[in-house]
Short mmCIF file of C-alpha atoms in Angstrom, two decimals:
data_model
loop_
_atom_site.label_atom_id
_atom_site.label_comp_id
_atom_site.label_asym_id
_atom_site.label_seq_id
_atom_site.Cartn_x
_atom_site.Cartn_y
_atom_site.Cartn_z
CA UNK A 260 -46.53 84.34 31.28
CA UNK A 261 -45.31 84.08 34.79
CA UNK A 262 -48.02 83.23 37.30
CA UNK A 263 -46.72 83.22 40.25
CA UNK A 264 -48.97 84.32 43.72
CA UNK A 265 -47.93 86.64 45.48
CA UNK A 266 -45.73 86.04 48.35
CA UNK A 267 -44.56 83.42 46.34
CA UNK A 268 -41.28 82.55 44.36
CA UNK A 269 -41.98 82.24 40.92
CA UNK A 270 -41.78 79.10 39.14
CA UNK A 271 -38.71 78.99 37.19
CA UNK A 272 -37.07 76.66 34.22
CA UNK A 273 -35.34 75.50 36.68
CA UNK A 274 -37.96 74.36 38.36
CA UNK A 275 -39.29 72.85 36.02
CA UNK A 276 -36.55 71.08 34.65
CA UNK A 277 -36.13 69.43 38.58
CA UNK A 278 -39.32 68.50 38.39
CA UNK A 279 -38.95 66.69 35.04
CA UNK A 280 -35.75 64.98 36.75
CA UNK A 281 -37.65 64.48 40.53
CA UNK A 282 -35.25 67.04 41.95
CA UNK A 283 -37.94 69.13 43.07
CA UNK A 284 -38.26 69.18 46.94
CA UNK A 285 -41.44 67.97 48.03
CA UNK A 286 -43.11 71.62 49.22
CA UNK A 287 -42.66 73.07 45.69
CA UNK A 288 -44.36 70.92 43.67
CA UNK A 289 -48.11 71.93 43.73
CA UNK A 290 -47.05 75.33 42.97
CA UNK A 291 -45.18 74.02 39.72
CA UNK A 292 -47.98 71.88 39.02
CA UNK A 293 -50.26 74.44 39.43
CA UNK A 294 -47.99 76.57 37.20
CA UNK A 295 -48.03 73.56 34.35
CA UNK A 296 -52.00 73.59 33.99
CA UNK A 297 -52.28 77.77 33.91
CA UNK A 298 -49.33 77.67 31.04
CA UNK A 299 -50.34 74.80 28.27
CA UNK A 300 -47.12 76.04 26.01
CA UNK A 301 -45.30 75.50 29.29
CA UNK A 302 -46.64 71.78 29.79
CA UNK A 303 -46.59 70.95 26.18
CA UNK A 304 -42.90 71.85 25.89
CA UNK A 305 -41.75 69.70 28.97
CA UNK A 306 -44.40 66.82 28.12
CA UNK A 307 -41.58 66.84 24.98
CA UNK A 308 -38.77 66.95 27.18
CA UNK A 309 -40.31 63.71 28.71
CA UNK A 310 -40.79 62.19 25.20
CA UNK A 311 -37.43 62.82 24.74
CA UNK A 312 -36.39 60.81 27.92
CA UNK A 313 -38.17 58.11 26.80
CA UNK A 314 -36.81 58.01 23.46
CA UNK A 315 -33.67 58.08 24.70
CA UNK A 316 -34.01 54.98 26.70
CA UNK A 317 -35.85 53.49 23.97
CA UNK A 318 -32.97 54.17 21.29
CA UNK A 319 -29.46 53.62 23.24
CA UNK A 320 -31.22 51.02 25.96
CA UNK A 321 -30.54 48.12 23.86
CA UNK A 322 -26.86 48.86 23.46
CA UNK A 323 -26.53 47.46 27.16
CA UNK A 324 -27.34 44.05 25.90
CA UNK A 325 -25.02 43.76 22.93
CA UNK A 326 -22.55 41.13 23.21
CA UNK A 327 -18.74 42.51 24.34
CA UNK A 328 -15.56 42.52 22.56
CA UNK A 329 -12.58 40.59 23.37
CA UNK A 330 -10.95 43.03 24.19
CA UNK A 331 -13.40 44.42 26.77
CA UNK A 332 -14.26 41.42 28.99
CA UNK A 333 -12.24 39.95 31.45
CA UNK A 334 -8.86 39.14 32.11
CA UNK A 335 -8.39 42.72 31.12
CA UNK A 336 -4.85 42.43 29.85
CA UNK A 337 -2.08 44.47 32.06
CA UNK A 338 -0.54 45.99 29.69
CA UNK A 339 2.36 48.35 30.27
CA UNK A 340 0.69 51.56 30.25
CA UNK A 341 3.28 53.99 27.78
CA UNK A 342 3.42 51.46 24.70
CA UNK A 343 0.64 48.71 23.39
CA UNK A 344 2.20 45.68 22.63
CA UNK A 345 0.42 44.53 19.30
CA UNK A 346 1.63 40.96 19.58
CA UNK A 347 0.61 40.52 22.94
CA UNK A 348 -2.63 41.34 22.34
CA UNK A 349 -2.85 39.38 18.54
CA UNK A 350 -1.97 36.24 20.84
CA UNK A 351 -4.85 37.26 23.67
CA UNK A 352 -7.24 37.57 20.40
CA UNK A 353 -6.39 34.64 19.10
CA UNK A 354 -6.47 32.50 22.88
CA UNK A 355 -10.21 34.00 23.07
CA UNK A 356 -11.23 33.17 19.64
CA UNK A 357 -10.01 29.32 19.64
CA UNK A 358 -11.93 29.39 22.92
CA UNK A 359 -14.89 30.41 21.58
CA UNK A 360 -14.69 28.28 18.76
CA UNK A 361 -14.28 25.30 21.30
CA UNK A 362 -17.60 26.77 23.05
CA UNK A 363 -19.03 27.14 19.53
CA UNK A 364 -18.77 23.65 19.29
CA UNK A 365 -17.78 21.72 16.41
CA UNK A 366 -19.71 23.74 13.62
CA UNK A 367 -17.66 26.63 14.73
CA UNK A 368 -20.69 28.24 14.75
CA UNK A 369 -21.57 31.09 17.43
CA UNK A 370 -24.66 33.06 17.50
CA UNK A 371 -24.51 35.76 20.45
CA UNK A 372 -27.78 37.62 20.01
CA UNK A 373 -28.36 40.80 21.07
CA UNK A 374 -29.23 40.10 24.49
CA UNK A 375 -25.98 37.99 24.58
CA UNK A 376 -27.04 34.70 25.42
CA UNK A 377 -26.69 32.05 23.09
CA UNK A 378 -29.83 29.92 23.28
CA UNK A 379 -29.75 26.71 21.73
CA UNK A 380 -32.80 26.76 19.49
CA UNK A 381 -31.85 29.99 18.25
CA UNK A 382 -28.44 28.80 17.62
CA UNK A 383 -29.56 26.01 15.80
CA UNK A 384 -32.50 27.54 13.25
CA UNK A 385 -29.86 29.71 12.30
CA UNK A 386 -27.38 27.45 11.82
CA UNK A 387 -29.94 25.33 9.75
CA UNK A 388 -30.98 27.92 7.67
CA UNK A 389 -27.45 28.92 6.57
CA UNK A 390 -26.31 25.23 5.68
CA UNK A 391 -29.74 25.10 3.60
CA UNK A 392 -28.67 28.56 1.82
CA UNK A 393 -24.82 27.32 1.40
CA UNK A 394 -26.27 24.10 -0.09
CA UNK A 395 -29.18 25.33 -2.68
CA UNK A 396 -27.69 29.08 -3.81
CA UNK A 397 -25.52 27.15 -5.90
CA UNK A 398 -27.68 24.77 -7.46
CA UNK A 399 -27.71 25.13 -11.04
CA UNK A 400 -30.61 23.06 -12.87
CA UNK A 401 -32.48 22.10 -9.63
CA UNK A 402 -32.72 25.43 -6.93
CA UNK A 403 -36.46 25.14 -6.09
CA UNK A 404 -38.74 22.33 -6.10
CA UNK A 405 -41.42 24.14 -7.17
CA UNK A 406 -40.98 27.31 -9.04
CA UNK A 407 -42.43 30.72 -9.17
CA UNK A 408 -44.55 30.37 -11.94
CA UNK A 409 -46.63 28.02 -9.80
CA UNK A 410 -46.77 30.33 -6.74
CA UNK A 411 -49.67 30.29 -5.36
CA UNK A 412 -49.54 26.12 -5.42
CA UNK A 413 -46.21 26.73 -3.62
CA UNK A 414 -47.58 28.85 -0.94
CA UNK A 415 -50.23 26.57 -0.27
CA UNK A 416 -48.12 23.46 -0.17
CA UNK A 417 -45.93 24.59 1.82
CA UNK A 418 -48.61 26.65 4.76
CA UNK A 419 -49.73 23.03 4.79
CA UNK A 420 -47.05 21.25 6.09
CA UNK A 421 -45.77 24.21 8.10
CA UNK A 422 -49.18 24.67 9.56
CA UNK A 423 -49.21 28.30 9.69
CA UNK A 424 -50.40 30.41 6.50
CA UNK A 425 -47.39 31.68 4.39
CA UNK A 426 -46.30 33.94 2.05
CA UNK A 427 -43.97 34.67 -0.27
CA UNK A 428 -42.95 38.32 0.06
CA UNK A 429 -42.49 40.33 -2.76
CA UNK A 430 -38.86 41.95 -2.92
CA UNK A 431 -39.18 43.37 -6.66
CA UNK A 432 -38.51 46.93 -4.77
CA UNK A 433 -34.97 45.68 -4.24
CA UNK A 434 -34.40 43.90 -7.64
CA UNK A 435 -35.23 40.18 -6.39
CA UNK A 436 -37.58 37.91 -7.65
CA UNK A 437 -39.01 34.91 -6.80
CA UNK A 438 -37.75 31.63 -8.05
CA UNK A 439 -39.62 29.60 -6.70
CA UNK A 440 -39.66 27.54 -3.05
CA UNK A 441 -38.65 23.98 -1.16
CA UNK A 442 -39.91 21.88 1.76
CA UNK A 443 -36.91 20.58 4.14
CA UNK A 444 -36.61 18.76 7.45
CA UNK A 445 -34.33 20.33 10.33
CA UNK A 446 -34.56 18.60 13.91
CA UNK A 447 -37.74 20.57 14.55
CA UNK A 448 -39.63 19.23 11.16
CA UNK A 449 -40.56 20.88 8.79
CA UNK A 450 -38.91 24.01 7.21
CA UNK A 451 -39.22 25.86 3.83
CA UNK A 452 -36.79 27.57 2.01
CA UNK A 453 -37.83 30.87 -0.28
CA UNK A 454 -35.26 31.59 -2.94
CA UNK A 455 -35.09 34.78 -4.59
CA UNK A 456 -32.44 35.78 -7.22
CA UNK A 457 -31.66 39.27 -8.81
CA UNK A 458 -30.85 40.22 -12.68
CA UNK A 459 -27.06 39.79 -11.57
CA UNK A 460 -28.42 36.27 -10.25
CA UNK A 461 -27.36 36.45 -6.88
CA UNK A 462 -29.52 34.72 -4.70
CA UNK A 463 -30.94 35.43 -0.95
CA UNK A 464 -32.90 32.80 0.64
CA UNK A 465 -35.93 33.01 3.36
CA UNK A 466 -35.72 30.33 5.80
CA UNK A 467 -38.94 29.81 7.89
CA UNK A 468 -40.58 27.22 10.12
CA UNK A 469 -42.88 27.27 12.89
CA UNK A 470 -42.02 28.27 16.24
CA UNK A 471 -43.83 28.10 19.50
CA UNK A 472 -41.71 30.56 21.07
CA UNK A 473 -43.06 33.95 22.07
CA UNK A 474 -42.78 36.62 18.76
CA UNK A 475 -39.61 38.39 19.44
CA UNK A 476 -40.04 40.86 16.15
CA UNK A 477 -36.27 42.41 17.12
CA UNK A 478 -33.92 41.76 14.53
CA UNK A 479 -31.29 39.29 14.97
CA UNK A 480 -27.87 39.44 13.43
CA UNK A 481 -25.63 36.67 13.14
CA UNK A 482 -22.88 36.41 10.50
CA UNK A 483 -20.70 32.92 8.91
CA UNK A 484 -18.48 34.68 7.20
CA UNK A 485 -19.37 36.03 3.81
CA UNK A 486 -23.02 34.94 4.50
CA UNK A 487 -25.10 36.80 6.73
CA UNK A 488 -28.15 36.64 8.23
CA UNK A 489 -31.02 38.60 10.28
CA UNK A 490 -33.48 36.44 11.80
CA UNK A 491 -36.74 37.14 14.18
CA UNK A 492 -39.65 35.36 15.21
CA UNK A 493 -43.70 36.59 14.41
CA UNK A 494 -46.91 35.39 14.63
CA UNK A 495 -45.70 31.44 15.28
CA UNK A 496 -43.32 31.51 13.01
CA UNK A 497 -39.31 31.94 12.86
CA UNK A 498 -37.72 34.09 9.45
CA UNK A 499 -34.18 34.07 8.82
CA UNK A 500 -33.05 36.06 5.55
CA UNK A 501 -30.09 35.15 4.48
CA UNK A 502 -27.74 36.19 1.98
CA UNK A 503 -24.06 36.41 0.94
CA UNK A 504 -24.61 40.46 0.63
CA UNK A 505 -23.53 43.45 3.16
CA UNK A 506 -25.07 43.95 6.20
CA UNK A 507 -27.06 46.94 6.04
CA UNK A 508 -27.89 45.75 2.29
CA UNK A 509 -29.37 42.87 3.49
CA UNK A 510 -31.08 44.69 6.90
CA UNK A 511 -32.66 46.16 4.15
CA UNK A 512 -34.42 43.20 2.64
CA UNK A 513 -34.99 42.12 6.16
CA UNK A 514 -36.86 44.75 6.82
CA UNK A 515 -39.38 44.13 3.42
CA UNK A 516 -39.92 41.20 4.38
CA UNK A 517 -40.62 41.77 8.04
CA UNK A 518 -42.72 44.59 6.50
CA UNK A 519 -44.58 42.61 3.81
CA UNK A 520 -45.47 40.18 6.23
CA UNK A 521 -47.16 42.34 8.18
CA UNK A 522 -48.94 44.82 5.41
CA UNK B 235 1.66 28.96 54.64
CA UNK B 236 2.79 31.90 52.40
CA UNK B 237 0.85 35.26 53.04
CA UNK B 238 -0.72 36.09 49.80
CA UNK B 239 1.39 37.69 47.53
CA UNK B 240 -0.51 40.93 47.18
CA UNK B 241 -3.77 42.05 49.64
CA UNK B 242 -6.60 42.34 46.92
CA UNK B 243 -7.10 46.12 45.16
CA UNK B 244 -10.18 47.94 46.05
CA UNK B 245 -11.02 47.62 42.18
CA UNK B 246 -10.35 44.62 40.29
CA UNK B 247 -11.55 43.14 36.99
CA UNK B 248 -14.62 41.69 37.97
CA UNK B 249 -15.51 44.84 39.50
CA UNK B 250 -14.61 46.71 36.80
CA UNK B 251 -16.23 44.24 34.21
CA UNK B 252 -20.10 44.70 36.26
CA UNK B 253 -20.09 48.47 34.53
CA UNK B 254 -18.46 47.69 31.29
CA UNK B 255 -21.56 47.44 29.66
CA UNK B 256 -23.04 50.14 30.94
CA UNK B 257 -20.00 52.43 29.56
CA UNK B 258 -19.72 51.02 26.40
CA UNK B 259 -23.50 52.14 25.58
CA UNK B 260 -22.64 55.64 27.15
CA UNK B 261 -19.31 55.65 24.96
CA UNK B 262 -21.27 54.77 21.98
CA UNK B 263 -24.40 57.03 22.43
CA UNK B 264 -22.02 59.99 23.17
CA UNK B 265 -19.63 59.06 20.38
CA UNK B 266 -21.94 57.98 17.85
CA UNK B 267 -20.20 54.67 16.98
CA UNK B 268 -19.38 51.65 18.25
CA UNK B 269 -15.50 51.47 17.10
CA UNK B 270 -14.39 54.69 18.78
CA UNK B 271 -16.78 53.74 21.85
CA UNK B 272 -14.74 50.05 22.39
CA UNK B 273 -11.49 52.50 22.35
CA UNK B 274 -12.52 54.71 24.88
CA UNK B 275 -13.96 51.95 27.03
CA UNK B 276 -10.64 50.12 26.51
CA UNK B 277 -8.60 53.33 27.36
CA UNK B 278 -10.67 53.77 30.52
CA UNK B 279 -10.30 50.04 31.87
CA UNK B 280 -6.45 50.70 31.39
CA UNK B 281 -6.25 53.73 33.64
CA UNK B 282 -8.99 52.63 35.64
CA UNK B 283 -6.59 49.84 37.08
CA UNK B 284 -3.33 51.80 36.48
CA UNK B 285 -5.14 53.94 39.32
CA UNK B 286 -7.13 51.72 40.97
CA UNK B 287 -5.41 52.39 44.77
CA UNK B 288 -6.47 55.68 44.10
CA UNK B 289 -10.44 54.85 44.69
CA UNK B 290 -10.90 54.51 48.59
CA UNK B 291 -14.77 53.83 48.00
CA UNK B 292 -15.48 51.27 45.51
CA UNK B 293 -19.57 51.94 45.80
CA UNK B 294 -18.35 55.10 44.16
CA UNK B 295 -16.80 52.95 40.91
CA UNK B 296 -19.68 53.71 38.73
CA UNK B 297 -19.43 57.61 38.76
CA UNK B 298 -15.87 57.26 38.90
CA UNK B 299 -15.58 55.24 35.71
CA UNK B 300 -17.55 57.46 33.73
CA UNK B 301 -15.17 60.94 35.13
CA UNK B 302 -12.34 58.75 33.47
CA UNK B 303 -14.44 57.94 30.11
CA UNK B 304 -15.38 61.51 29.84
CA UNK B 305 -12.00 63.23 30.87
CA UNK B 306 -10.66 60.69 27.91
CA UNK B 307 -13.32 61.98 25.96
CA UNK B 308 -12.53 65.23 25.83
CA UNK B 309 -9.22 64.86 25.69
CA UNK B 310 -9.58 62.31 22.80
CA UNK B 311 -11.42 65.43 21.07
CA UNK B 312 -9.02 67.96 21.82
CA UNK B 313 -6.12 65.96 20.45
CA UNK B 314 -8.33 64.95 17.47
CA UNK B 315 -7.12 61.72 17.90
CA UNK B 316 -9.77 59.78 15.83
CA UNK B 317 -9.01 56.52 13.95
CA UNK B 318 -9.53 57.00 10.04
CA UNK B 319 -12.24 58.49 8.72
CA UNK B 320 -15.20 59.39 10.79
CA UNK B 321 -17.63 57.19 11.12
CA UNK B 322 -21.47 58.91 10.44
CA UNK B 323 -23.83 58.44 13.13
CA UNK B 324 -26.39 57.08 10.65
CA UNK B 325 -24.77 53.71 10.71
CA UNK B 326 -25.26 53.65 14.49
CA UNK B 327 -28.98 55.13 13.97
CA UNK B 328 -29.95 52.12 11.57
CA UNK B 329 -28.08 49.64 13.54
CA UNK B 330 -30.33 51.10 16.91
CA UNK B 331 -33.41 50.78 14.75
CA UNK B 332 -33.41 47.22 14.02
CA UNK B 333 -32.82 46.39 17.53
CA UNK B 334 -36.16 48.59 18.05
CA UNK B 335 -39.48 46.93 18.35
CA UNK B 336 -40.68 47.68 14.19
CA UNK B 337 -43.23 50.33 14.99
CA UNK B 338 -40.60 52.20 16.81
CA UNK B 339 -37.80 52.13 13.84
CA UNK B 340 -38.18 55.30 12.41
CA UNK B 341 -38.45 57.31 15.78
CA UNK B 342 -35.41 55.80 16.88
CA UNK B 343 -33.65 56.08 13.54
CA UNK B 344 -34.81 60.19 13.90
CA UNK B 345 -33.56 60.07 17.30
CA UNK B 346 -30.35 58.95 17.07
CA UNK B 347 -29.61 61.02 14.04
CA UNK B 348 -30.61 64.22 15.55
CA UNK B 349 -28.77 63.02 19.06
CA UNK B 350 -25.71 63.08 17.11
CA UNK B 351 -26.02 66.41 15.89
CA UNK B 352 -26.04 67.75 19.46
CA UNK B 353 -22.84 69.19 20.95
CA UNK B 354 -21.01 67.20 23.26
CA UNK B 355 -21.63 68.96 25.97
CA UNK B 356 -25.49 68.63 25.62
CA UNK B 357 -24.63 65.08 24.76
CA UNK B 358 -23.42 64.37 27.98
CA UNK B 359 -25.64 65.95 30.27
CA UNK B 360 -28.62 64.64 28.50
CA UNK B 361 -27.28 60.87 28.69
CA UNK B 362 -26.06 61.12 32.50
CA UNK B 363 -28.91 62.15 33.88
CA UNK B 364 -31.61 60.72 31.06
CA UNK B 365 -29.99 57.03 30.04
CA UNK B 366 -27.79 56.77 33.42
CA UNK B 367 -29.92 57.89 35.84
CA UNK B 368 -27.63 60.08 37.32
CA UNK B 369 -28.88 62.74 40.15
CA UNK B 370 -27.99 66.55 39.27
CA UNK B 371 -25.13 65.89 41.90
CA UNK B 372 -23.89 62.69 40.43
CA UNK B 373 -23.33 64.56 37.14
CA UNK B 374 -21.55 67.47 38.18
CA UNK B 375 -18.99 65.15 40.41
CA UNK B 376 -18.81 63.16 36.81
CA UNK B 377 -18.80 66.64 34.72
CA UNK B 378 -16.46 68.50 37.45
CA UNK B 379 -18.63 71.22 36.91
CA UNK B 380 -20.97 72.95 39.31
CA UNK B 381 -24.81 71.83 39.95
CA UNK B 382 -25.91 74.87 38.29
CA UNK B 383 -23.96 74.96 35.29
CA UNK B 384 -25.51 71.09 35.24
CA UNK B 385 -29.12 72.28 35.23
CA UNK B 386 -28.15 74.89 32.43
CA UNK B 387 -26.85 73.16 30.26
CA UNK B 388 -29.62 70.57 30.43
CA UNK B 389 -32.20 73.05 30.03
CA UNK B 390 -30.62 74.06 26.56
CA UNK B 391 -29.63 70.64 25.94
CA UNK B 392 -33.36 69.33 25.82
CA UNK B 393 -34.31 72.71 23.68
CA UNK B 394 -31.87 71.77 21.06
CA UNK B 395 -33.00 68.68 20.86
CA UNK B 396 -36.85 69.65 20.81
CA UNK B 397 -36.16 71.70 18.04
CA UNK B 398 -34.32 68.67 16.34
CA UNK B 399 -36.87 66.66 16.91
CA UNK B 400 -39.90 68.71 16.50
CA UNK B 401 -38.59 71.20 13.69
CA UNK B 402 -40.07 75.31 14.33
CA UNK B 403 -38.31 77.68 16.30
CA UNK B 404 -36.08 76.85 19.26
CA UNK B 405 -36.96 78.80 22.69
CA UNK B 406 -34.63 81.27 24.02
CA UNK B 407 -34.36 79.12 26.95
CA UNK B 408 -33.51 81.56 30.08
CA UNK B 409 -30.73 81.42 31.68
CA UNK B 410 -30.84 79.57 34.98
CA UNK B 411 -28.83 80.48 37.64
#
């Protein structure tokens, strides 16, 4: 396998591997190149140690951005160092939370996206589209204004005053069906509301309106107690699923959806 | 006028605070959840500023952070000090994926998993030098280990995880150094 010329050190893994890394002083690297494209196996293998880099980056990167614990940003408590005093820190926790109720302002709602700033919009489509799932998921006689048996009516009627073509996903895969659809007003105009229910009847709802923001298709996670939410932004549009179900249940659905839209 | 009580620390929270993020993704990629990683990151602000007088060089907080994260680490795994049941890395894996751009869920999803199923050792190197950015150097002074054993462990580190990755036979990587 080795190559090497004579009067020459042979190009090792090690090499390699520095080279992969930019460890490799300068004078060495034509002969390691040179070694790469007379050994294919040899370039293939570290063209997947380079995928791997990537990946990496690609997979733990966004954990950077994720907003911080309590109990990890500053004042880091002093704390005496051979015993943790659990009421000292219950009253730190609970100084930080009523202060970021106070900055949630008087909804008491906070969405820290994953990028950890709060943006206002954001903050407010999601807040929207949870108060419009708290106050229709409980209607009895009157959920939708139009139903699913008129769907493709509903679809249409509601592109039209959205502006942007619609759909209405189909989440039959996870036991949910259609019920049928509403038009609403938030601050921004128009929004509609997708209700779905499964045999148990519980009920998720798809929030959408149009959005001139740049498509950000990276789900968004934001939680009011029992009822959470993943939200994103596509194609001139923002989607917020929401739903009084677990988290990864409803990541789940999120993803359908996401994925239906885009089939 | 009074002298100030106390001359500032080399290290003090807001110092300390610029790299917190930064260790709490290495805590989580190398523990595999995001629990045990605020724990560790916790532990290591605590004895980072128990000790703080003993870092002369504060341009030197970053490695010296992560020596305390990873000493408590392996410690942490010695003792088997873990907090209830363990937590599988395929929450943290699903988690990672929806924060992926959607063509790239399932590669991360794969990738996480079969990061987790890595030793710690290979763990380590892998993220110092790959998702830190660390030189060789860096991560030995982090590792206390020599350069060489660095490069080794690397070399069968990224093997491993080809073979993960990529299924078929792993390479008898040769031993460097």
């Amino acid at each position: 396998m080795m190559t090497g010329k004579e009067g020459r050190d042979p190009v090792t893994d090690a090499d390699l591997h520095a080279w992969l890394d930019g460890e490799l002083p300068e004078e060495r690297r034509t002969e390691v190149e040179r070694h790469l494209a007379d050994n294919p196996d040899v370039a293939r293998r570290f063209e997947r140690y380079r995928a791997q880099r990537v990946l990496l980056g690609r997979a733990f990167g966004p954990l950077i951005d994720r907003p911080l614990p309590d109990s990890l940003t500053p004042p880091f408590a002093a704390r005496p160092a051979e015993s943790r005093r659990r009421p000292v820190l219950w009253l730190l926790a609970l100084a930080a939370s009523l202060l970021l109720f106070l900055a949630g302002g008087a909804t008491g709602w906070l969405v820290r996206d994953w990028t950890g700033a709060r943006s206002a919009g954001t903050a407010a489509f999601i807040a929207d589209a949870v108060a419009a799932h708290r106050v229709f998921v409980v209607e009895v006689r009157h959920p939708v204004e139009v139903g699913a048996d008129q769907e493709a009516h509903l679809v249409g009627w509601l592109s039209k005053r959205l502006g942007k073509p619609l759909r209405a996903p189909s989440l039959a895969s996870h036991g949910y069906d259609l019920v049928g659809g509403r038009l609403l007003s938030d601050a921004q105009g128009p929004a509609a509301q997708l209700m779905y229910q499964d045999a148990a009847g519980r009920r998720i709802t798809l929030y959408v309106r149009a959005s001139s923001d740049a498509s950000d298709t990276a789900f968004r996670f934001a939680q009011d107690g029992s009822v959470h939410a993943f939200y994103w932004r596509d194609n001139g549009l923002a989607w917020a699923v929401t739903g009084d179900l677990d988290r990864v249940t409803l990541s789940g659905i999120a993803e359908e959806v996401y994925g239906a839209l885009n089939s | 006028m009074p002298p100030p009580a106390q001359p500032p620390g080399p290290v003090d929270d807001r110092a300390i605070a610029a790299h917190v993020p930064r260790l709490r993704r290495y805590a989580a990629a190398l523990a595999g959840n995001l629990a045990d990683a605020d724990d560790l990151v916790q532990d290591c602000i605590e004895k980072a500023l128990a000790n703080r007088h003993a870092l002369r060089d504060v341009s030197r907080l970053g490695g010296w952070l992560l020596s305390i994260l990873h000493n408590l680490h392996v410690s942490g795994l010695r003792g088997r000090r873990r907090r209830g049941p363990e937590v599988s890395v395929d929450d943290l894996a699903d988690d990672l994926a929806l924060s992926a751009e959607p063509a790239d869920r399932g590669e991360v999803r794969d990738f996480v998993r079969a990061f987790g199923q890595l030793s710690e050792e290979h763990r380590t190197v892998l993220l110092l030098t790959g998702l830190e950015g660390l030189s060789y150097r860096e991560a030995a002074e982090v590792l206390e280990v020599p350069i060489g054993t660095v490069m080794s462990r690397l070399a069968r580190a990224r093997e491993r995880l080809r073979a993960l990755l990529d299924g078929g036979e792993e390479q008898v990587v040769r031993r460097i150094k």
